[in-house]
XYZ file of C-alpha atoms in Angstrom:
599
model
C -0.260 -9.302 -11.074
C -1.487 -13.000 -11.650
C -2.096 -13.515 -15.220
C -2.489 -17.120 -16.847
C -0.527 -17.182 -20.625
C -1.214 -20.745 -21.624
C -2.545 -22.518 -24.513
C -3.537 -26.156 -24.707
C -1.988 -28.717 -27.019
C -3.357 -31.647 -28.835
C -2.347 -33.930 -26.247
C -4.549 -31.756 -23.230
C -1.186 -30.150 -21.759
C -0.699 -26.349 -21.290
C 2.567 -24.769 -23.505
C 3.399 -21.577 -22.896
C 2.069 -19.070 -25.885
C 3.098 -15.441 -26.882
C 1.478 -11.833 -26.197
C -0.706 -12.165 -29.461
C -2.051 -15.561 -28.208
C -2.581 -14.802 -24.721
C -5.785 -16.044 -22.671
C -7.324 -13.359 -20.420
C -8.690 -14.904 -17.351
C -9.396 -12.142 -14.552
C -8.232 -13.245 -11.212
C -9.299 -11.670 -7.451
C -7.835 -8.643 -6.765
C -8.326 -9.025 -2.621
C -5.961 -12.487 -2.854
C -3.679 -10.401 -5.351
C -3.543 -7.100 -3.416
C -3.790 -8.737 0.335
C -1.388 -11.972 -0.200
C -0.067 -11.774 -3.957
C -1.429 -15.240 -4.876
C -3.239 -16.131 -7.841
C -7.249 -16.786 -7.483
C -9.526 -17.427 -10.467
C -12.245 -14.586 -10.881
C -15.778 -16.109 -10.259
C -17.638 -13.003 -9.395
C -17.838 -8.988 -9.248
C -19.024 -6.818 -7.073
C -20.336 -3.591 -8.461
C -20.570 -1.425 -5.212
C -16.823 -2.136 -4.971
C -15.795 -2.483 -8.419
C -13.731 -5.555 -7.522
C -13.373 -9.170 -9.202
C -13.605 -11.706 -6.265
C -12.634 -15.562 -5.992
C -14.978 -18.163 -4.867
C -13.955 -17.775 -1.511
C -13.529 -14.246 -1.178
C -17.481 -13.954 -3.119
C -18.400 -16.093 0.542
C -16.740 -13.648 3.149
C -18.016 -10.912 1.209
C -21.828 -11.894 1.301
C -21.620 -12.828 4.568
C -19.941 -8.778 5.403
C -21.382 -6.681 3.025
C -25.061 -8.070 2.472
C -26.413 -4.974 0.296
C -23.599 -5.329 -2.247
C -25.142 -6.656 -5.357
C -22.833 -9.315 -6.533
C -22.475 -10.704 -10.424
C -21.988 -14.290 -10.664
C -19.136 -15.526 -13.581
C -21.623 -15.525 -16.260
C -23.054 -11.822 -15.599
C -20.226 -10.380 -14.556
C -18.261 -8.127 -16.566
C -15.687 -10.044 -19.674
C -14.141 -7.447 -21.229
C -10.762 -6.895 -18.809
C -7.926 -4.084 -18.845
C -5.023 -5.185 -17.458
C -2.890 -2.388 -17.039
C -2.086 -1.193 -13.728
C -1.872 2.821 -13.042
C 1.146 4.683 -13.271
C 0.599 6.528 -10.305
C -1.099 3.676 -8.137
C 1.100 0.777 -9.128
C -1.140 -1.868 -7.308
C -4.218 -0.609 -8.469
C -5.941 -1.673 -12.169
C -7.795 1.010 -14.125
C -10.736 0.745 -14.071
C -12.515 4.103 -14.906
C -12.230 6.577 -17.468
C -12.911 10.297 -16.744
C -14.381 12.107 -20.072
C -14.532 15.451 -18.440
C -10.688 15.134 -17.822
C -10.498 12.873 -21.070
C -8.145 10.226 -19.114
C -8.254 6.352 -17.586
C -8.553 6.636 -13.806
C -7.880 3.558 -10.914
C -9.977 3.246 -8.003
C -7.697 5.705 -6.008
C -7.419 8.022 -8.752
C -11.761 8.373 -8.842
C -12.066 8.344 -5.128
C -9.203 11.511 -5.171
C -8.133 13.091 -8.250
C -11.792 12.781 -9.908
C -14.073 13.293 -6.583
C -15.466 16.579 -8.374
C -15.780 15.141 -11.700
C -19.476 14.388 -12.678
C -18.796 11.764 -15.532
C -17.200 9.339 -14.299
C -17.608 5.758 -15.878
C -16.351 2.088 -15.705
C -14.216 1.863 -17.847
C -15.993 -2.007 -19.625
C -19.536 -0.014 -19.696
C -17.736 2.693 -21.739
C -15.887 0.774 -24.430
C -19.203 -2.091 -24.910
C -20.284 -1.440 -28.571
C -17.613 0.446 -29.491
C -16.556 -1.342 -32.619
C -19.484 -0.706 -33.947
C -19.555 3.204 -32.831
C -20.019 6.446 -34.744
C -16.729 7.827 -33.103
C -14.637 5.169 -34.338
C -16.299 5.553 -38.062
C -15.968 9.451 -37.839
C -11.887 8.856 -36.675
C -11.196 6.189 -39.709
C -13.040 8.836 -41.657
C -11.284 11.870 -40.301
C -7.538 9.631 -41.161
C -8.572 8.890 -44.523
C -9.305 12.595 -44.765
C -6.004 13.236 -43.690
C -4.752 10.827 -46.057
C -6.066 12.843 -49.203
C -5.080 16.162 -47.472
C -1.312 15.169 -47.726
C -2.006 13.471 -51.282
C -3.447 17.335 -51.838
C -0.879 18.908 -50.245
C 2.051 17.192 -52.281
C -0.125 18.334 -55.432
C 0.465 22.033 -54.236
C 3.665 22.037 -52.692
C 4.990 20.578 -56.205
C 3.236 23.603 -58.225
C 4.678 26.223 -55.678
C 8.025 24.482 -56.075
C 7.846 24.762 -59.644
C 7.469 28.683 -59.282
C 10.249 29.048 -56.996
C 12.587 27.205 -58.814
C 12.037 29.157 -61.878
C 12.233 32.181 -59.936
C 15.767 31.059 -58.305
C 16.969 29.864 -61.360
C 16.070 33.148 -63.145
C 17.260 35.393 -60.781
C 20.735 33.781 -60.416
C 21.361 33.785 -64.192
C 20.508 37.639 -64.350
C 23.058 37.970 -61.507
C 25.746 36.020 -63.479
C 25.022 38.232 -66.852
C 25.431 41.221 -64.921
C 28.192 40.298 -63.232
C 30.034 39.609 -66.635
C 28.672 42.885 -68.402
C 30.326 44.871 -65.851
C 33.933 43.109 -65.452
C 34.033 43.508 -68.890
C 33.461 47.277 -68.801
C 35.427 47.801 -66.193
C 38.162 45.705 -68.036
C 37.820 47.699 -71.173
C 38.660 51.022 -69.241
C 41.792 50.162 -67.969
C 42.699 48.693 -71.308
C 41.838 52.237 -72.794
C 43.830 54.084 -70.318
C 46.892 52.026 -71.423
C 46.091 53.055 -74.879
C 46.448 55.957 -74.276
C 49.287 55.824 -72.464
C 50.992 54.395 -75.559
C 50.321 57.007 -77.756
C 52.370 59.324 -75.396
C 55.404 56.674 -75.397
C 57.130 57.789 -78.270
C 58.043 61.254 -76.568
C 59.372 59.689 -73.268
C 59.349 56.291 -74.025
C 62.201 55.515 -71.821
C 60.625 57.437 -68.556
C 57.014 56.578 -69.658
C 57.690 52.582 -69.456
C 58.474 52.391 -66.079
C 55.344 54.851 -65.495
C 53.655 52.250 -67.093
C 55.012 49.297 -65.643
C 53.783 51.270 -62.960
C 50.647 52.040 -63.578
C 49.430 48.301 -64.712
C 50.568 47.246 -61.182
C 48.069 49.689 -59.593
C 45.118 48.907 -62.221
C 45.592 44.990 -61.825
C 45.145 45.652 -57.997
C 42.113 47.930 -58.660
C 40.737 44.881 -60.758
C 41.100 42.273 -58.480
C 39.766 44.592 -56.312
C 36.930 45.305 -57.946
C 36.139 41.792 -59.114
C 36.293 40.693 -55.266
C 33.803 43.563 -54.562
C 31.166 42.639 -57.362
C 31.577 38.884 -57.015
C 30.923 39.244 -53.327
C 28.138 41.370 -54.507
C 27.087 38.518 -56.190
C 27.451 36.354 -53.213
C 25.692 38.376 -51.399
C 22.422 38.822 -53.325
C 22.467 35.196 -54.050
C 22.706 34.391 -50.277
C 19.542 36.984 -50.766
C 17.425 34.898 -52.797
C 18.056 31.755 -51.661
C 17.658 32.240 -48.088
C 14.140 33.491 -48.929
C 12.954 30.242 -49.816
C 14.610 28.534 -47.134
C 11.355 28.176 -45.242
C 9.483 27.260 -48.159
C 11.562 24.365 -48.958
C 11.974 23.121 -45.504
C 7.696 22.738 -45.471
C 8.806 19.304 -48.018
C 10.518 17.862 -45.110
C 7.403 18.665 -42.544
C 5.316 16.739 -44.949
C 7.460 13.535 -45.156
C 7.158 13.947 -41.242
C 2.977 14.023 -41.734
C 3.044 11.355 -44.387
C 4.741 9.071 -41.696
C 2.798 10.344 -38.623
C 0.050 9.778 -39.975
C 0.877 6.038 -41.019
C 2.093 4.870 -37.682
C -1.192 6.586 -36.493
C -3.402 4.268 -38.540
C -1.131 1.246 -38.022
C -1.592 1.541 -34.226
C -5.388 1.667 -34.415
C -5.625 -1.268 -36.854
C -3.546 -3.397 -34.289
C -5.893 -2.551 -31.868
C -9.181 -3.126 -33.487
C -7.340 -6.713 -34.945
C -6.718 -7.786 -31.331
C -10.284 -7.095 -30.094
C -9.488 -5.313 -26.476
C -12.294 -2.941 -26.364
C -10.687 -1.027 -23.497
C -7.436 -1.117 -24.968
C -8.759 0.389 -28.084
C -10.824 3.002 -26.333
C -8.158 4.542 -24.989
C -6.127 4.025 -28.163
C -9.040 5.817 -30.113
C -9.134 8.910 -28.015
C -5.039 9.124 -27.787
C -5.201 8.942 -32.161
C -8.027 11.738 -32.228
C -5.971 14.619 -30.231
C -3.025 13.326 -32.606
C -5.217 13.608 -35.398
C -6.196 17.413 -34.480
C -2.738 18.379 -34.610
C -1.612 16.499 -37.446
C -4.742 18.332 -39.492
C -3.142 21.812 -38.163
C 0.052 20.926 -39.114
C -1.728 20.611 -42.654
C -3.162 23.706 -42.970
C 0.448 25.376 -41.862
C 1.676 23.744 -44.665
C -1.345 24.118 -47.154
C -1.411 27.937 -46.300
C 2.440 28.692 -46.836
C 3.093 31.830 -47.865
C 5.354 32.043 -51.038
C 7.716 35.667 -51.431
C 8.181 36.874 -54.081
C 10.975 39.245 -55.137
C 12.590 40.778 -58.511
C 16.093 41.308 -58.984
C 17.356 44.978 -60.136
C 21.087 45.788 -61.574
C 22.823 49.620 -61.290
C 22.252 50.446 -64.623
C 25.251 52.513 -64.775
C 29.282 52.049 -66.018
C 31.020 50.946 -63.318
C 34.371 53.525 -62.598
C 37.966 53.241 -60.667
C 36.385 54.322 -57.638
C 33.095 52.729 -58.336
C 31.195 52.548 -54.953
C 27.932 51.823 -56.294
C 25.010 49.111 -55.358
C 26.007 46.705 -58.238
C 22.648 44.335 -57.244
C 18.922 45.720 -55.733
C 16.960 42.678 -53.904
C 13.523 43.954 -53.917
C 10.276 41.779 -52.354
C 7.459 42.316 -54.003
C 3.795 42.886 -52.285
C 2.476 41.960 -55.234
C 1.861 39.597 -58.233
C 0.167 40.413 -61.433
C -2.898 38.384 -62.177
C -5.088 37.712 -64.941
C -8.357 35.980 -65.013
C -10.268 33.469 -67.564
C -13.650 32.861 -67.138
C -14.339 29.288 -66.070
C -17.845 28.285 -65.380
C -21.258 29.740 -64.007
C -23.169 28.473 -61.287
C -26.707 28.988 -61.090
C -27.633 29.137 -57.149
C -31.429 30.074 -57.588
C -30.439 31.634 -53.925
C -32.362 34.819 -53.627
C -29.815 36.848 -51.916
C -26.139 35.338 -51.097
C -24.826 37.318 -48.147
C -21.590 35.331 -48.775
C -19.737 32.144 -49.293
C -16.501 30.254 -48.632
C -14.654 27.696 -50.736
C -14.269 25.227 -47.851
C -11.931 22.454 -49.855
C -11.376 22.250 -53.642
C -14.845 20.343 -53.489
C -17.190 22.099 -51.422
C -18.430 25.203 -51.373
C -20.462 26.723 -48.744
C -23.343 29.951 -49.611
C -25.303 31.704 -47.000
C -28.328 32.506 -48.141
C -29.507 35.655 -46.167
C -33.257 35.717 -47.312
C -34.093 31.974 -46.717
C -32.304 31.560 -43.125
C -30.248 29.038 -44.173
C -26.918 27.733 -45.368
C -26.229 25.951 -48.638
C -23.770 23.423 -49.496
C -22.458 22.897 -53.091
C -20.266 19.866 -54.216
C -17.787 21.046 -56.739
C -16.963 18.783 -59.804
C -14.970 20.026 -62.890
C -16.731 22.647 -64.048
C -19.708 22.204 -62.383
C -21.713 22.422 -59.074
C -24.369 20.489 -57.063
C -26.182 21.482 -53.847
C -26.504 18.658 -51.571
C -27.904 19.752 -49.001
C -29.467 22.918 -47.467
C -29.143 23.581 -43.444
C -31.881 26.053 -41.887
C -31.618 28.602 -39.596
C -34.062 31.116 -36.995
C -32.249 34.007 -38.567
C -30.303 35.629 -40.964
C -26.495 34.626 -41.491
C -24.482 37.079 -42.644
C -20.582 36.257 -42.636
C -18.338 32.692 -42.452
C -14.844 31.858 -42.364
C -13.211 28.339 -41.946
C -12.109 27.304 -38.769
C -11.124 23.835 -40.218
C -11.774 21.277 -42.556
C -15.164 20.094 -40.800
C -15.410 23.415 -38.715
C -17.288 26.810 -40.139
C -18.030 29.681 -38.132
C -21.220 31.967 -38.816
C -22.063 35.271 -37.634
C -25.773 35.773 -36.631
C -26.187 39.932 -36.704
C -29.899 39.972 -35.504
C -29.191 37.243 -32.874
C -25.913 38.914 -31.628
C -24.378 35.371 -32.169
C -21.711 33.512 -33.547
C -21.964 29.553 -34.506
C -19.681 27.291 -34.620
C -21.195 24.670 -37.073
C -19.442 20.763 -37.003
C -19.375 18.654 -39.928
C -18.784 14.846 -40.445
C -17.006 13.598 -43.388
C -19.872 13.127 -45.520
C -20.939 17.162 -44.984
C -23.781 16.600 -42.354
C -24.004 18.697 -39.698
C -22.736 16.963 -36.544
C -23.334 19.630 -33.808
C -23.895 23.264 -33.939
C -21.777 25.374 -30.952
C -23.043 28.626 -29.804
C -20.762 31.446 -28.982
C -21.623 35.249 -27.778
C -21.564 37.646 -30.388
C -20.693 40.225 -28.170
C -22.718 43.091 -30.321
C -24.360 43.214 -33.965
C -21.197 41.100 -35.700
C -21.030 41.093 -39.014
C -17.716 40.356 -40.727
C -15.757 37.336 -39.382
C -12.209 35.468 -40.005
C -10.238 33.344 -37.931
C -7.228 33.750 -36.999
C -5.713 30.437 -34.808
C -6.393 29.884 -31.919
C -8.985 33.548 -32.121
C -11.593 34.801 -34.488
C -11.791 38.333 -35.678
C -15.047 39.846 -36.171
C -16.471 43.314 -37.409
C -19.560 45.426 -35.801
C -22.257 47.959 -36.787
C -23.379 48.975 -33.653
C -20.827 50.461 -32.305
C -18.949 50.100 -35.070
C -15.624 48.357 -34.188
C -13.328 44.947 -35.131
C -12.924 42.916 -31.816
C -10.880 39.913 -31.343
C -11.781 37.066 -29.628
C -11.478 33.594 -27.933
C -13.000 30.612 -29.537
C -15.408 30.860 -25.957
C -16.231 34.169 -26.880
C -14.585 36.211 -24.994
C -13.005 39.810 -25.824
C -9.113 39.739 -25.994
C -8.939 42.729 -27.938
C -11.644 45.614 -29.136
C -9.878 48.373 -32.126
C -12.900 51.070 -32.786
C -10.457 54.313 -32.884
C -7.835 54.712 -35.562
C -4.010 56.393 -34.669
C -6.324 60.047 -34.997
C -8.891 58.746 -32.331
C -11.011 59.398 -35.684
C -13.840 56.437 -35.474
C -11.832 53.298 -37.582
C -15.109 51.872 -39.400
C -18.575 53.061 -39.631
C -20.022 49.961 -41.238
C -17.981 47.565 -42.113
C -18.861 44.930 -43.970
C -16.341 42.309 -45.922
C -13.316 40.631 -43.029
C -10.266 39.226 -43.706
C -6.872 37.887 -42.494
C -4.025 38.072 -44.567
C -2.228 34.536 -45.137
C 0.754 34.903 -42.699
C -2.026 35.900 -39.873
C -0.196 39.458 -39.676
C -2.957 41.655 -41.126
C -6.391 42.720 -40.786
C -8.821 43.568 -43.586
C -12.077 45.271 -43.106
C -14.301 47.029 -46.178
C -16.602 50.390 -44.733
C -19.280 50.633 -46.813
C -19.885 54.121 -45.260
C -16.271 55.684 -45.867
C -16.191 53.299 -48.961
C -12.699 51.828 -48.048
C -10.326 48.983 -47.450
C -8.556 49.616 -44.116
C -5.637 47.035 -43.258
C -5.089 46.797 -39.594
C -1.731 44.980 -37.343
C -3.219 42.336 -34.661
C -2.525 45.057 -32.493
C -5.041 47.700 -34.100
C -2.379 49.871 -35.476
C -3.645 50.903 -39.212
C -1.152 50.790 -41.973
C -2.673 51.230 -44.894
C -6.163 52.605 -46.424
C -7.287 52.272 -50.075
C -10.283 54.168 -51.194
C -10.609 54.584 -55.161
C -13.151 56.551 -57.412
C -13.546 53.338 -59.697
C -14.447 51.441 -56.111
C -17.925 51.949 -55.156
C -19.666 49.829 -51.790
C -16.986 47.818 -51.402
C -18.782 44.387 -49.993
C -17.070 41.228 -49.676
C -13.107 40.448 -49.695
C -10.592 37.425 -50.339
C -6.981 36.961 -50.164
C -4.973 34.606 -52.074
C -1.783 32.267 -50.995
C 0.457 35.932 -52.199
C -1.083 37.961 -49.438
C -3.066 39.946 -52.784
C -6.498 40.905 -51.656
C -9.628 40.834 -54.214
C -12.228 43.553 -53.180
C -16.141 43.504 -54.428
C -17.055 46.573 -55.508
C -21.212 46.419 -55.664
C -22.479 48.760 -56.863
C -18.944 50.113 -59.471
C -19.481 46.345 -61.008
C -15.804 45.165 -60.189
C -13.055 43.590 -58.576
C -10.055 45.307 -57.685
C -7.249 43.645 -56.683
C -4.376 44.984 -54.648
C -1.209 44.706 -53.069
C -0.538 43.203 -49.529
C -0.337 46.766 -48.383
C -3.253 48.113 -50.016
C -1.256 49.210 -53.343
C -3.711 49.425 -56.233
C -2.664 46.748 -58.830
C -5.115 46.853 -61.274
C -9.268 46.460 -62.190
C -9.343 42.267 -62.366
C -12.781 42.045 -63.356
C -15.690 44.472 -64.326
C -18.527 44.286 -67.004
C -16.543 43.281 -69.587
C -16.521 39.792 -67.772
C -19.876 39.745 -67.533
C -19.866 41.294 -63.817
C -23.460 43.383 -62.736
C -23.731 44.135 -59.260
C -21.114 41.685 -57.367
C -21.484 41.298 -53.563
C -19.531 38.583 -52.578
C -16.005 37.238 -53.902
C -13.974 34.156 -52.814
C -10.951 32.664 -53.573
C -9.774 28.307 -53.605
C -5.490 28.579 -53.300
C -5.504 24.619 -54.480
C -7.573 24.891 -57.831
C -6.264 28.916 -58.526
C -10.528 29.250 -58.797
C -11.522 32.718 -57.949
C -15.849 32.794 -57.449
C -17.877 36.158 -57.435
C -21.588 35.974 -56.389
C -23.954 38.137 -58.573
C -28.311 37.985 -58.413
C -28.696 33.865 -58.622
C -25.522 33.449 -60.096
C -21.958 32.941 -59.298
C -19.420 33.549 -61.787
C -16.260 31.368 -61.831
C -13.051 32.668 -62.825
C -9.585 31.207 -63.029
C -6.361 33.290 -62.047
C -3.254 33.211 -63.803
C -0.242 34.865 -62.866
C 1.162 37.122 -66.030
């Protein structure tokens, strides 16, 4: 390739000048690619896509009289140098955004000969300093930015917990330990007591007996100490092995905190050095990077944190003791408390349901308007900013990602996908087959799980819509749900929760339709909505019994959170914001907002 790298002095003479200075002058690709000498550019052809010399611009007049040919002050400035990987002698000049990659001239005429979006590549990347993508990128990495500053926030408070937890657990362990050596000391020490007292009979034939005897005891207790302290060991192992994956997330987010700094680095050099095309294809490279850097975030946002409780024998250890010194239990679930925090008056007819989208928004369908609401959360208060229409009826949304809802349409047999820009306006709306009358929906990456009325069923499918899976039978080939209603995924994406208004349950379902546990209670009546919580505890709305119940990750009853003593009459909808501990219930134009503390 002929490429000119000088730079002219004060005294009119040409010094060579580094990368960062370079001069760009486009030369003729027939001189470069027929005899590998260097031409000036003075002209382009835009049949052929091909910079010609001044000689070369004759010959090809004179051959190809149709051609429309730009002269050097219309033809195209803006050059990209680099020559294609797989065509060595050929520049790229295209870029495919059906394939999403930089094509030469062979690559188009080949590779990309059924592609119908095919672009040079200098008409693509004019303007594009000034473009909305590039704005919605440097928004979506200074997004990022505060999603790690977030995340640090709630890995530290999490940490906190499990510390304690370690640190609490090991000490019992340790007192334990102690209570029991020195038990088990004190019986051999009242054994050879006793042996003294007989002594004075047979004292000559008694102290080698006991001579005897202590040899055998002081190999029982060394014996015994090596089984309890490996006991120990063993339990310990137990506990902290637990957290293991926990703790490793702090290392995954030193990894995102420096991802995501070379990431902006890179696209600052490329805006500072003004190649358009080089930047282009810098831009789209950052945004797939950017995609999975924000699922990484979630991962780590979303980590699941077991807990466990420690329980001791209870019992005097013996000679032959061959009991379980140490029980390692995991719990399913962690006793909660509420407070109440703050109310927010929606002035939203009826709320079919809502979903805390960050620790700052919150998003409320409003079933009797047509429309979706969006509330800004600020301390303890809330302001709707905005308020997005619809032709019918939304009934159930989930979070796909930070900027990306889904909403299920029953009377349109529809599911949205709705795309947000950084400033909460709606980008573009996506529509995907509902498949039947869905009502209940929850993702689940990379599908979405959604609930039926008619039939009644929970299918699982692909973000295109299609049907991967379709549970309406349960192990009894009894019909699973009549009408369900509230849909959720547990936080480890193992379970499936669906309320039944109809059989006025909570059924929790394996990804493979396999039901493991159902919870139907007399102080539970049309249970609506649902929410989970970062423990894998799930919050049900009972409507019409004025409550929420919380239970276990398997459905075990743990207690009534909230009822009318809280101020509760008729909740339908309930969710739940892991980063601010917030948990919101939706009554008649109002939503109640509580905060949950463990006890």
């Amino acid at each position: 390739m002929a490429q000119r790298n000088e730079k002219i002095t004060g005294n009119g003479s040409a010094s060579l000048i580094q990368d960062s200075d370079e001069i760009e002058e486009m030369y003729c690709e027939e001189c470069d690619r027929h005899t590998g000498e260097y031409a000036t550019a003075v002209a382009f052809c835009v049949d052929c896509v091909e910079y010609k010399c001044k000689t070369c611009k004759v010959y090809h007049r004179r051959h190809f009289k149709a051609h429309k040919i730009q002269d050097s002050d219309s033809m195209p400035q803006d050059f990209y140098l680099e020559k294609c990987s797989d065509h060595s002698e050929q520049l790229i000049k295209f870029y495919c955004s059906e394939c999403s990659k930089e094509a030469c001239s062979e690559c188009k005429d080949n590779e990309h000969v059924q592609c119908g979006d095919v672009n040079h590549l200098p008409a693509l990347a004019s303007g594009i300093q000034k473009s909305d993508e590039l704005k919605n990128l440097q928004q979506m990495l200074d997004k990022l930015s505060a999603d790690i500053k977030d995340t640090e926030k709630l890995l530290d408070a999490k940490s906190e917990v499990v510390d304690k937890q370690e640190e609490k657990a090991i000490e019992a362990c340790k007192v334990h330990t102690n209570k029991l050596i020195e038990a088990y000391t004190q019986q051999h020490q009242d054994l050879i007591d006793d042996f003294d007292e007989k002594m004075e009979e047979t004292i000559a034939r008694l102290k080698k007996e006991r001579l005897e005897l202590v040899q055998v005891l002081s190999k029982k207790e060394r014996m015994f100490k090596n089984k309890i302290t490996n006991a120990e060991t063993d339990v310990k192992d137990q506990i902290v092995s637990t957290n293991t994956e926990f703790k490793e997330l702090r290392s995954e987010h030193l990894t995102l905190v420096e991802n995501l700094k070379a990431l902006t680095i890179d696209l600052e050099q490329a805006q500072k050095l003004g190649k358009n095309c080089e930047l282009f294809i810098k831009l789209k490279f950052t945004k797939q990077l950017c995609e999975k850097l924000h699922r990484n975030i979630e991962q780590i946002q979303q980590a699941y944190i077991q807990r466990y409780k420690l329980k001791t024998s209870g019992i005097q250890p013996t000679l032959e003791s061959g009991t379980r010194f140490f029980m390692f239990e995991k719990v399913s679930a962690v006793k909660r408390r509420v407070v109440f925090n703050f109310d927010i008056n929606s002035h939203i007819d009826l709320i079919s349901s809502l979903l805390v989208l960050s620790e700052h928004t919150l998003l409320i369908l409003d079933w009797k308007k047509c429309s979706l609401v969006i509330y800004i959360l600020e301390m303890s208060q809330a302001n709707c900013i905005d308020d997005i229409k619809f032709e019918t009826s939304p009934f159930d949304i989930t979070k796909v990602s930070d900027y990306i809802v889904a909403v299920t349409f029953p009377n349109e047999r529809m599911i949205k996908l709705i795309t947000f820009s950084g400033n909460m306006k709606v980008l573009y709306i996506t529509k995907i087959p509902g498949n039947g009358t869905c009502t209940g929906i929850a993702y689940r990456n990379p599908y979405i799980v959604v609930s039926y009325w008619d039939p009644a069923s929970v299918k699982i499918l692909s973000m295109s819509g299609t049907i991967v899976k379709t549970f309406d039978k349960d192990d009894n080939g009894q019909n699973l749900v009549i009408k369900p209603w509230g849909l959720i995924v547990s936080p480890d994406n193992t379970m499936i929760y669906v309320s039944d208004l109809d059989k006025q349950t909570v059924t929790c379902l394996t990804h493979d339709g396999k039901v493991k546990a159902v919870y139907k209670d007399d102080h539970l009546n049309l249970p609506y909505q649902l929410a989970v919580d970062e423990y894998g505890s799930v919050y049900v709305c009972g409507a019409v019994s004025d409550n929420i119940h919380i239970l276990s990750s398997d459905l075990t009853k743990v207690k009534i959170l909230i009822d009318t003593n809280d101020g509760l009459d008729k909740p339908e909808s309930v969710a739940y914001c892991p980063i601010t501990k917030r948990l919101f219930v939706v009554m008649q134009n109002k939503i109640k907002v509580f905060k949950v503390l463990e006890e």
